[in-house]
PDB file of C-alpha atoms in Angstrom:
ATOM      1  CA  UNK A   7       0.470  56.312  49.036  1.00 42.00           C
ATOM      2  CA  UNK A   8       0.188  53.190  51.566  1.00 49.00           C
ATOM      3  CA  UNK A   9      -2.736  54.967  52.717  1.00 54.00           C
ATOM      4  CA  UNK A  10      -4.733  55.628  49.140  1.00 60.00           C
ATOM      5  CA  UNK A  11      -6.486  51.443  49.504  1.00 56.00           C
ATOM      6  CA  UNK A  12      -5.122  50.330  45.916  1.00 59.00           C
ATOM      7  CA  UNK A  13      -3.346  47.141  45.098  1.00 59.00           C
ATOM      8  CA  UNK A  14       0.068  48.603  45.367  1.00 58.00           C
ATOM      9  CA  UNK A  15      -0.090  48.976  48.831  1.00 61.00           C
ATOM     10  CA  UNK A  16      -0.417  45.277  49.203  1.00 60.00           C
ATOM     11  CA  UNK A  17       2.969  44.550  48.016  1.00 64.00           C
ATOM     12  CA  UNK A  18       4.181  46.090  51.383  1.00 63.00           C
ATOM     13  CA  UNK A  19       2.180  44.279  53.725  1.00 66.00           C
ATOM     14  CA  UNK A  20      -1.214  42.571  52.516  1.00 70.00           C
ATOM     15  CA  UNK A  21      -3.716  43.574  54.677  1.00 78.00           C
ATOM     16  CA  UNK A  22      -2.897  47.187  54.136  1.00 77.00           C
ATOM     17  CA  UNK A  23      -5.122  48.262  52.148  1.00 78.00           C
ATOM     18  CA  UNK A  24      -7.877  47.633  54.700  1.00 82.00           C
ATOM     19  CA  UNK A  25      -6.655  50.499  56.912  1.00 84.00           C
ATOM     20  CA  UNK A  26      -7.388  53.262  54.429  1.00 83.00           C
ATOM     21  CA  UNK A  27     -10.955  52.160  53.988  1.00 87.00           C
ATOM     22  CA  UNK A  28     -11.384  51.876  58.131  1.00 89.00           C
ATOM     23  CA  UNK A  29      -9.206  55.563  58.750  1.00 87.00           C
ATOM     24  CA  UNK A  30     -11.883  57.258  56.088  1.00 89.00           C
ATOM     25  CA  UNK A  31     -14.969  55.570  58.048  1.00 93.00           C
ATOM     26  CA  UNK A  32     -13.578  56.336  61.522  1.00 90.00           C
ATOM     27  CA  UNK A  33     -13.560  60.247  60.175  1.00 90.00           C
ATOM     28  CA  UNK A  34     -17.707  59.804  59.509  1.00 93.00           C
ATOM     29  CA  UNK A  35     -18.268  57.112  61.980  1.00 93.00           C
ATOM     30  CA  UNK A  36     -19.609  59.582  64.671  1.00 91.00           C
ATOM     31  CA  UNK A  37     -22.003  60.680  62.102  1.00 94.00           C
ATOM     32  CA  UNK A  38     -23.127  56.769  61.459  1.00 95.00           C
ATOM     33  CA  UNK A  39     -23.838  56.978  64.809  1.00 94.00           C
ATOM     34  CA  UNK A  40     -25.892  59.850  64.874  1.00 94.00           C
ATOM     35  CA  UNK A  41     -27.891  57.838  61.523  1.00 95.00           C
ATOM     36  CA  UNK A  42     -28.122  54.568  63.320  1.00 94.00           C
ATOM     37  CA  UNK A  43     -30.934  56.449  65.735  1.00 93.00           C
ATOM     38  CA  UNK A  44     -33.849  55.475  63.337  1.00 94.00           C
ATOM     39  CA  UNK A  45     -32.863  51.906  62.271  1.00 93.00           C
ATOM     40  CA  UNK A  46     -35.403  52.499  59.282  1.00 94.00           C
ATOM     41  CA  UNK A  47     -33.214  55.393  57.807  1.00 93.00           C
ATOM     42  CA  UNK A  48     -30.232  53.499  58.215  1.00 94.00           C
ATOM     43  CA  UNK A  49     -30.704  50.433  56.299  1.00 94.00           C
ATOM     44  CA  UNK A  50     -32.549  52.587  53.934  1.00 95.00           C
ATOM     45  CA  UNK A  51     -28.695  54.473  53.321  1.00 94.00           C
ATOM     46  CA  UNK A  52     -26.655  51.608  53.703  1.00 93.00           C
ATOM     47  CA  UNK A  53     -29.017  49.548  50.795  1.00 92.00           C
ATOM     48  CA  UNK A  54     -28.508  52.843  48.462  1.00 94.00           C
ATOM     49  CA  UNK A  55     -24.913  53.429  49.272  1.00 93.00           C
ATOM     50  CA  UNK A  56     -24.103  49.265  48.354  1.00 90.00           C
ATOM     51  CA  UNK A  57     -26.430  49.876  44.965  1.00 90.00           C
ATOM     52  CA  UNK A  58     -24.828  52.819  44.104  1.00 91.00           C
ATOM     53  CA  UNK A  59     -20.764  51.656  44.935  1.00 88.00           C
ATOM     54  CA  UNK A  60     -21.775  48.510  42.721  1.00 85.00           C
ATOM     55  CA  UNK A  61     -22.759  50.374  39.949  1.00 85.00           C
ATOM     56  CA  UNK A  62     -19.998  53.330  40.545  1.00 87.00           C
ATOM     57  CA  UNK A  63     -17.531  50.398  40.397  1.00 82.00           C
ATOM     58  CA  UNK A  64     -19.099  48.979  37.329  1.00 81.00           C
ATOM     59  CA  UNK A  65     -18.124  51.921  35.455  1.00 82.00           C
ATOM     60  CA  UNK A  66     -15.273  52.972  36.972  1.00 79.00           C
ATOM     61  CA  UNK A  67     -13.385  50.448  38.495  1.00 69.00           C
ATOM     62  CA  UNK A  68     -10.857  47.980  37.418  1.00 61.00           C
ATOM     63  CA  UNK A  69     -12.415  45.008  36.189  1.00 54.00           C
ATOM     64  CA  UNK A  70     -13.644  42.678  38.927  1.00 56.00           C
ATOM     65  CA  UNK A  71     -15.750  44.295  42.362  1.00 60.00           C
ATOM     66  CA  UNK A  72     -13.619  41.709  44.439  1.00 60.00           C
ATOM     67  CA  UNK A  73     -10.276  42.678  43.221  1.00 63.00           C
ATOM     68  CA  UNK A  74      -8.225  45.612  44.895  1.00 64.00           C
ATOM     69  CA  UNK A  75      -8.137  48.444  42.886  1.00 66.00           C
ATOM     70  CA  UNK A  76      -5.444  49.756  40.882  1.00 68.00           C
ATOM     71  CA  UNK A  77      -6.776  53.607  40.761  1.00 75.00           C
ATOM     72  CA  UNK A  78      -7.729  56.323  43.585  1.00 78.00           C
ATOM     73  CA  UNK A  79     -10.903  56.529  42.446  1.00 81.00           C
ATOM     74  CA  UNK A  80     -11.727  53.159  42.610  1.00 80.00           C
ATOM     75  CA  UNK A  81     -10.585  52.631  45.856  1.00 82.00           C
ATOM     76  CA  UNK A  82     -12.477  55.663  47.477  1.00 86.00           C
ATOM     77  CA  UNK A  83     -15.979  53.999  45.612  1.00 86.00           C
ATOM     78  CA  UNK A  84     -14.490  50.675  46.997  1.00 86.00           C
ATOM     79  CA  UNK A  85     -14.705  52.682  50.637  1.00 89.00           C
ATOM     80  CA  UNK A  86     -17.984  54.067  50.051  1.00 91.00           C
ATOM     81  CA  UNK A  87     -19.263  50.376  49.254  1.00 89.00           C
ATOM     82  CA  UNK A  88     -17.908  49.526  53.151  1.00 92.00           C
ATOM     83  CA  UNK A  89     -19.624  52.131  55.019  1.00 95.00           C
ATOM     84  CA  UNK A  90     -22.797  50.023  54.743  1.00 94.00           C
ATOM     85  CA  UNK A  91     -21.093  47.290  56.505  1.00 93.00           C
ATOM     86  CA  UNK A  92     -20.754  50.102  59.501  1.00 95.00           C
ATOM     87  CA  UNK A  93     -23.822  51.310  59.453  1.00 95.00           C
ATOM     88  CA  UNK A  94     -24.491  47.155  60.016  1.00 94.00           C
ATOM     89  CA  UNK A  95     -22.369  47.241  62.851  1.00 93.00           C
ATOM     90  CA  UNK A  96     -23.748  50.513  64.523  1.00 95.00           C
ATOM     91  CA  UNK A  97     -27.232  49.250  64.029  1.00 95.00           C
ATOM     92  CA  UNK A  98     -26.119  45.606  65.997  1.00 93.00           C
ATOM     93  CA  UNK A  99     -25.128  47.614  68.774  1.00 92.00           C
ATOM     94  CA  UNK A 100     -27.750  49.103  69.192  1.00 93.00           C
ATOM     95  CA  UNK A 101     -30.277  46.491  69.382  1.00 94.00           C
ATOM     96  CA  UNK A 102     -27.626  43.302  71.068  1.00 90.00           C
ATOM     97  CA  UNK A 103     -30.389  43.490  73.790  1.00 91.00           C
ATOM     98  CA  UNK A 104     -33.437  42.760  71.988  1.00 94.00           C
ATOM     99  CA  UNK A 105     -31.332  40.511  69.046  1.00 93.00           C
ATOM    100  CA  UNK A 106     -29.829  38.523  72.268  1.00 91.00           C
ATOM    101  CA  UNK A 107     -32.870  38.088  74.281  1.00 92.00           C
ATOM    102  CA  UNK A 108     -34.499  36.706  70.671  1.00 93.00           C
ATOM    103  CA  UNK A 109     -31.459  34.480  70.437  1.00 92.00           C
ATOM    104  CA  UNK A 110     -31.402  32.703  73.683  1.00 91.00           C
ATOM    105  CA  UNK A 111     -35.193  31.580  73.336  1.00 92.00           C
ATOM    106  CA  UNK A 112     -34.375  30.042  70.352  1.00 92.00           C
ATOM    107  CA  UNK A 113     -34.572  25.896  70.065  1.00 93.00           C
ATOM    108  CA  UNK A 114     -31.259  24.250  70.156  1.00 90.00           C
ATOM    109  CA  UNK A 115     -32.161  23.191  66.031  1.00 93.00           C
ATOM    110  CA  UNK A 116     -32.958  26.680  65.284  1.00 94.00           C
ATOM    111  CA  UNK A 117     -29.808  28.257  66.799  1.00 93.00           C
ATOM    112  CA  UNK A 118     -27.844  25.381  65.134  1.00 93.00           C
ATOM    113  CA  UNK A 119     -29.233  26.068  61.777  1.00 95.00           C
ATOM    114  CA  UNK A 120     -28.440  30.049  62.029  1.00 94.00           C
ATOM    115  CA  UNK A 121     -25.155  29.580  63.144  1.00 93.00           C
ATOM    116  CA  UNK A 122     -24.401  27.080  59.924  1.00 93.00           C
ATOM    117  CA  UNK A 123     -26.323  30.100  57.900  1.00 92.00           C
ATOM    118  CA  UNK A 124     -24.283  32.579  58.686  1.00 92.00           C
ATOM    119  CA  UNK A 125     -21.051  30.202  58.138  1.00 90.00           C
ATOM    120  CA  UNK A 126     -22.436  29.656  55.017  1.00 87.00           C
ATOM    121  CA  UNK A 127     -22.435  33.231  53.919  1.00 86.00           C
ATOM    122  CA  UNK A 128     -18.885  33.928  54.415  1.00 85.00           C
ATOM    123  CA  UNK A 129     -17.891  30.576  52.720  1.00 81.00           C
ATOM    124  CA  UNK A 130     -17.083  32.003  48.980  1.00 66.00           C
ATOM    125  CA  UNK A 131     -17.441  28.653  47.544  1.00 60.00           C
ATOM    126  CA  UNK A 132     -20.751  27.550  48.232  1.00 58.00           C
ATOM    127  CA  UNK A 133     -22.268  30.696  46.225  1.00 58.00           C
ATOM    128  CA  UNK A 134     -22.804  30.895  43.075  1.00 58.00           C
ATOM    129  CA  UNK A 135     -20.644  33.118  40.234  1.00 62.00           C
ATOM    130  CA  UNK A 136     -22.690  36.324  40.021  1.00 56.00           C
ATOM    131  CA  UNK A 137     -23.874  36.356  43.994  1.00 61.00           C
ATOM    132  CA  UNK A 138     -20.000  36.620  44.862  1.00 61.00           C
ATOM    133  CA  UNK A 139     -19.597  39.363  42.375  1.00 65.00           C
ATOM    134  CA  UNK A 140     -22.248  41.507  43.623  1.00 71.00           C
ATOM    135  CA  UNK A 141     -23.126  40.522  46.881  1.00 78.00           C
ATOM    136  CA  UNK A 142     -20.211  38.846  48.046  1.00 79.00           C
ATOM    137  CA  UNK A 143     -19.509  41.837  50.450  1.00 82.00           C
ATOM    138  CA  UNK A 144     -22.797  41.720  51.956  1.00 84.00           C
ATOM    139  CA  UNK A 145     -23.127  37.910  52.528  1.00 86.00           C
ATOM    140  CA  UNK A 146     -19.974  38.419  54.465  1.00 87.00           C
ATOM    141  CA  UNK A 147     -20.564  40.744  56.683  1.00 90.00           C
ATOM    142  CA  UNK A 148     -24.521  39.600  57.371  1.00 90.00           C
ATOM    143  CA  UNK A 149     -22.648  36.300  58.078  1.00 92.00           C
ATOM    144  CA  UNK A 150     -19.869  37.549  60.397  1.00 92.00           C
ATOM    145  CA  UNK A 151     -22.684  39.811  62.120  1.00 93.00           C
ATOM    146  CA  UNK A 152     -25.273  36.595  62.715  1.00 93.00           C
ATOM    147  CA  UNK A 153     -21.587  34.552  64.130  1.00 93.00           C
ATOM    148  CA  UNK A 154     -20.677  37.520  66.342  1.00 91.00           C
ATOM    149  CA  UNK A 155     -24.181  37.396  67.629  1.00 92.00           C
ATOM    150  CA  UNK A 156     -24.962  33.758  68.226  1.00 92.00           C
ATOM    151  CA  UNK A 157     -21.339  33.597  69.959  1.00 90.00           C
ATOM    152  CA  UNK A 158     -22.106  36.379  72.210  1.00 88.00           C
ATOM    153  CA  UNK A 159     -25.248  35.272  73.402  1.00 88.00           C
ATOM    154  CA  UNK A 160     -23.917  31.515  74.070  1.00 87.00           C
ATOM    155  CA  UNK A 161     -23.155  30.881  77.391  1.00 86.00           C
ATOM    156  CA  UNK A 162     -21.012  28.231  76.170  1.00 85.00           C
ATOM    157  CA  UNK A 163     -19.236  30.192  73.387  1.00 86.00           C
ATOM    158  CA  UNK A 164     -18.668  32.773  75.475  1.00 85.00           C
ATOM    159  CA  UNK A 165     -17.154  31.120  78.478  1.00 86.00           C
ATOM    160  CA  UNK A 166     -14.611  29.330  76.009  1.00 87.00           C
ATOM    161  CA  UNK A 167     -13.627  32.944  74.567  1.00 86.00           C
ATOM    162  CA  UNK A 168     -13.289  34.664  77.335  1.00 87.00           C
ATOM    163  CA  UNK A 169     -10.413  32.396  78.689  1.00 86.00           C
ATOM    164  CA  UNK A 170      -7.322  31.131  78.186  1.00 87.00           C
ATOM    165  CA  UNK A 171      -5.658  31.204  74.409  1.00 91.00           C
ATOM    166  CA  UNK A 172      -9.042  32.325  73.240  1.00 91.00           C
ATOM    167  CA  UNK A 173      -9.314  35.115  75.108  1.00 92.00           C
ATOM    168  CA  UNK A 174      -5.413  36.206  74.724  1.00 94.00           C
ATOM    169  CA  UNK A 175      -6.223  35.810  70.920  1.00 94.00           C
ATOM    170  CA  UNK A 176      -8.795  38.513  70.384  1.00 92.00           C
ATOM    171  CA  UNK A 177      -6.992  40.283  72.953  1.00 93.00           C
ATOM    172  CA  UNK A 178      -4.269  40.742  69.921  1.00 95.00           C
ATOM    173  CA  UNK A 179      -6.123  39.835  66.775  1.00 94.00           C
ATOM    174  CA  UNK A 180      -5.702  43.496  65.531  1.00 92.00           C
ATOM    175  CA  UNK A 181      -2.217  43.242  65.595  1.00 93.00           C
ATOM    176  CA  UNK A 182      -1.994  40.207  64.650  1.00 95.00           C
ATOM    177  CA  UNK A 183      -4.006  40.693  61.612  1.00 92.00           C
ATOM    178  CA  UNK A 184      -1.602  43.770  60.463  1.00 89.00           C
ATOM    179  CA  UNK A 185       2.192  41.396  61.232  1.00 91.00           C
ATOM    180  CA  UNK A 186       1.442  38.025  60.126  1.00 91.00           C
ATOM    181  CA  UNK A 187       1.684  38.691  56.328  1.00 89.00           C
ATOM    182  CA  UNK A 188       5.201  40.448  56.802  1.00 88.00           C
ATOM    183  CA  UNK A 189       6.156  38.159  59.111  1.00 93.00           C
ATOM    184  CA  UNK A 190       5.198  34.765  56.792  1.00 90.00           C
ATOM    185  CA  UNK A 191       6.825  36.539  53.487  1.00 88.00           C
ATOM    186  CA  UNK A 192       9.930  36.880  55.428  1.00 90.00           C
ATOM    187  CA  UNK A 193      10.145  33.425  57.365  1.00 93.00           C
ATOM    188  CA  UNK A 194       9.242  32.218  53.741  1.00 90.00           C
ATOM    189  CA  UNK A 195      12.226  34.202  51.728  1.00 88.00           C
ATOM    190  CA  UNK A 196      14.822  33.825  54.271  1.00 89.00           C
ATOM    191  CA  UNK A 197      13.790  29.745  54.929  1.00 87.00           C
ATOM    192  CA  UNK A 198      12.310  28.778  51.510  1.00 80.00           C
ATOM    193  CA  UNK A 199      15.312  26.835  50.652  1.00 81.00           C
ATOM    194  CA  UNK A 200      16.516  25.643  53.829  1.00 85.00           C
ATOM    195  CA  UNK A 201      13.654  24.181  55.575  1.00 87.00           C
ATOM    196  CA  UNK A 202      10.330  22.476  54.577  1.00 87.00           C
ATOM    197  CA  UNK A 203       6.996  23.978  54.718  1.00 89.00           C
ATOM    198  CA  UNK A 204       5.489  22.530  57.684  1.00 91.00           C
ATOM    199  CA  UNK A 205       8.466  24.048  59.203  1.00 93.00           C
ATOM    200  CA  UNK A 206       8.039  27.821  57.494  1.00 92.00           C
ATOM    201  CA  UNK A 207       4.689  27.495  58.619  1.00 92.00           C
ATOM    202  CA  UNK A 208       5.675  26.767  62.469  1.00 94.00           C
ATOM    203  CA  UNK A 209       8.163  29.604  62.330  1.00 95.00           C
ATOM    204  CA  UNK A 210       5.924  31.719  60.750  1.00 94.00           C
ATOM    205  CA  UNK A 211       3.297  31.014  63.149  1.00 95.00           C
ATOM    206  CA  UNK A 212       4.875  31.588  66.432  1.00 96.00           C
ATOM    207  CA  UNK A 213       7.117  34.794  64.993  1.00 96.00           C
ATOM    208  CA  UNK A 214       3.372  36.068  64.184  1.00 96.00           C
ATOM    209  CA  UNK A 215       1.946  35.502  67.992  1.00 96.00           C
ATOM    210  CA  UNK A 216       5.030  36.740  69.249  1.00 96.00           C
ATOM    211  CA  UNK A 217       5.172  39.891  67.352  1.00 96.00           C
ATOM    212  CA  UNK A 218       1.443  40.779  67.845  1.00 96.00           C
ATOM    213  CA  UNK A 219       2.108  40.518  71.546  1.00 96.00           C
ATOM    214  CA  UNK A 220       5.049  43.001  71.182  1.00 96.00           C
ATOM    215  CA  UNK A 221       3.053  45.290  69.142  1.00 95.00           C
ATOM    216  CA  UNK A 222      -0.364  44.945  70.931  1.00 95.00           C
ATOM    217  CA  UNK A 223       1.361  45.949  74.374  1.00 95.00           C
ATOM    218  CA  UNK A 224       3.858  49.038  72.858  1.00 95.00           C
ATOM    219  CA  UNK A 225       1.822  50.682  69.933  1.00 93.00           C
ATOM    220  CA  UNK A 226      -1.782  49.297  70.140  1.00 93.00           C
ATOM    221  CA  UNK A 227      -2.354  49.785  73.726  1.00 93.00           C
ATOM    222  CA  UNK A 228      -0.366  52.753  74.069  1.00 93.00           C
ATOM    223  CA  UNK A 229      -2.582  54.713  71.133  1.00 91.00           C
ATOM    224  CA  UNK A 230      -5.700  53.417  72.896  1.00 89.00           C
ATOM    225  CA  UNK A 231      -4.394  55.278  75.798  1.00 91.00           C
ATOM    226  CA  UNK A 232      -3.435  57.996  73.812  1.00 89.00           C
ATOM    227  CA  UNK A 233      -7.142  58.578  72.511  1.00 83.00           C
ATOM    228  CA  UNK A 234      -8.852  58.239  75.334  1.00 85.00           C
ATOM    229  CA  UNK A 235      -6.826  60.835  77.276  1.00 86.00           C
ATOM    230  CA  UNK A 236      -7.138  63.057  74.066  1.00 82.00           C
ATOM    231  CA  UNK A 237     -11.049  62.343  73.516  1.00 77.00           C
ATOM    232  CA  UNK A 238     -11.472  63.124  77.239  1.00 77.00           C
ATOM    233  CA  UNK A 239      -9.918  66.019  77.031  1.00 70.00           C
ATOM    234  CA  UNK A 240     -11.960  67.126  73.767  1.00 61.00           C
ATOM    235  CA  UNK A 241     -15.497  65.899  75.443  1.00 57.00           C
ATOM    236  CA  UNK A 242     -14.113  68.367  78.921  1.00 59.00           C
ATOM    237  CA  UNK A 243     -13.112  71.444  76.968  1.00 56.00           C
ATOM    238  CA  UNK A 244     -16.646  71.005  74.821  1.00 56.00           C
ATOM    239  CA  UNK A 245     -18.655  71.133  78.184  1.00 57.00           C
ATOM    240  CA  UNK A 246     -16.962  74.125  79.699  1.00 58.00           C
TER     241      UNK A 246
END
């Protein structure tokens, strides 16, 4: 039931309900792949599978598009409506030569002025009522696509991110992203009364780091390993 992407879930550990949505993609993501070929077909699907989740979800969902669902059903419309969002990211792979090589020729102004776009479009308050309703999901992830892309292809960007802290913070964002909400809930129950917020929020902070660490190096890495050896196996068997 942790696994179904509904509200309940949440009241475990908050991001949760993200990891249903991303194990039912990962089943067809080979299959985006295979789409993301002819960039033309694949924006065609991913613009009629966002149309049709919106509408699906105006029927049959729970009130509010931004909202987790309460049902099944809403939930597996609610992954549907993500899949475009993959198809996005398949399709930026496959052209981060030609998108980069446009990118670097661009005018310090210019590259300044897409960078504060694509801020802009993950920044829920500067949009209006009815784009955040509908859209909300796309403006985020065409904005978290243009920052990924004007990062990468910054020599300065990417010399800060690929050392130090910066680097040792992607390194466990993953886990980091699936701990700190258990970890801050706890720090804040077991401290609420005892200590003030600035210090919850230290506590909370470094017992976050700290775990993601601990979990990046024994389960994250570990299952990495895991498919690899697993997927190597599958791709040698297959060409025998």
């Amino acid at each position: 039931f942790l696994m179904e992407g509904t509200n309940f879930a949440t009241r475990f550990d908050g991001p949760i309900w993200s990891l249903a949505h991303e194990m039912r993609i990962s089943i067809i993501f080979p299959v985006l792949v295979v789409i993301g070929r002819k960039s033309g077909r694949a924006i065609a699907l991913a613009l009629l599978l966002f149309f049709v989740s919106t509408v699906l979800l105006e029927l049959f969902g729970d009130g509010n598009i931004n909202t987790l669902p309460d049902s099944s059903l809403a939930a597996w419309i609610l992954t549907l409506r993500y899949v475009p969002i993959f198809l996005m990211g398949v399709l930026l792979a496959k052209h981060a030569a030609t998108l980069g090589a446009i990118i670097r020729r661009l005018p310090w102004w210019m590259y300044a002025a897409c960078l504060a776009a694509s801020y802009v479009a993950i920044c829920k308050h500067v949009r209006p009522d009815w784009a955040l309703a509908y859209f909300g999901d796309l403006f985020i992830a065409l904005g978290s696509g243009g920052l990924i892309l004007l990062t990468l292809h910054s020599p300065r960007a990417s010399h800060f991110l690929e050392k130090g802290p910066a680097h040792w913070l992607g390194r466990v964002s993953y886990s980091l992203y699936l701990v700190h909400v258990p970890v801050l809930l706890f720090v804040g129950f077991q401290l609420g009364e005892k200590v003030g917020t600035s210090a919850i929020a230290a506590i909370a902070i470094a017992s976050s780091l700290i775990l993601a660490e601990i979990m990046f190096r024994w389960i994250e890495q570990p299952a990495i390993a895991l498919g690899k050896r697993l997927t190597a196996r599958a791709v040698l068997v297959g060409s025998e």
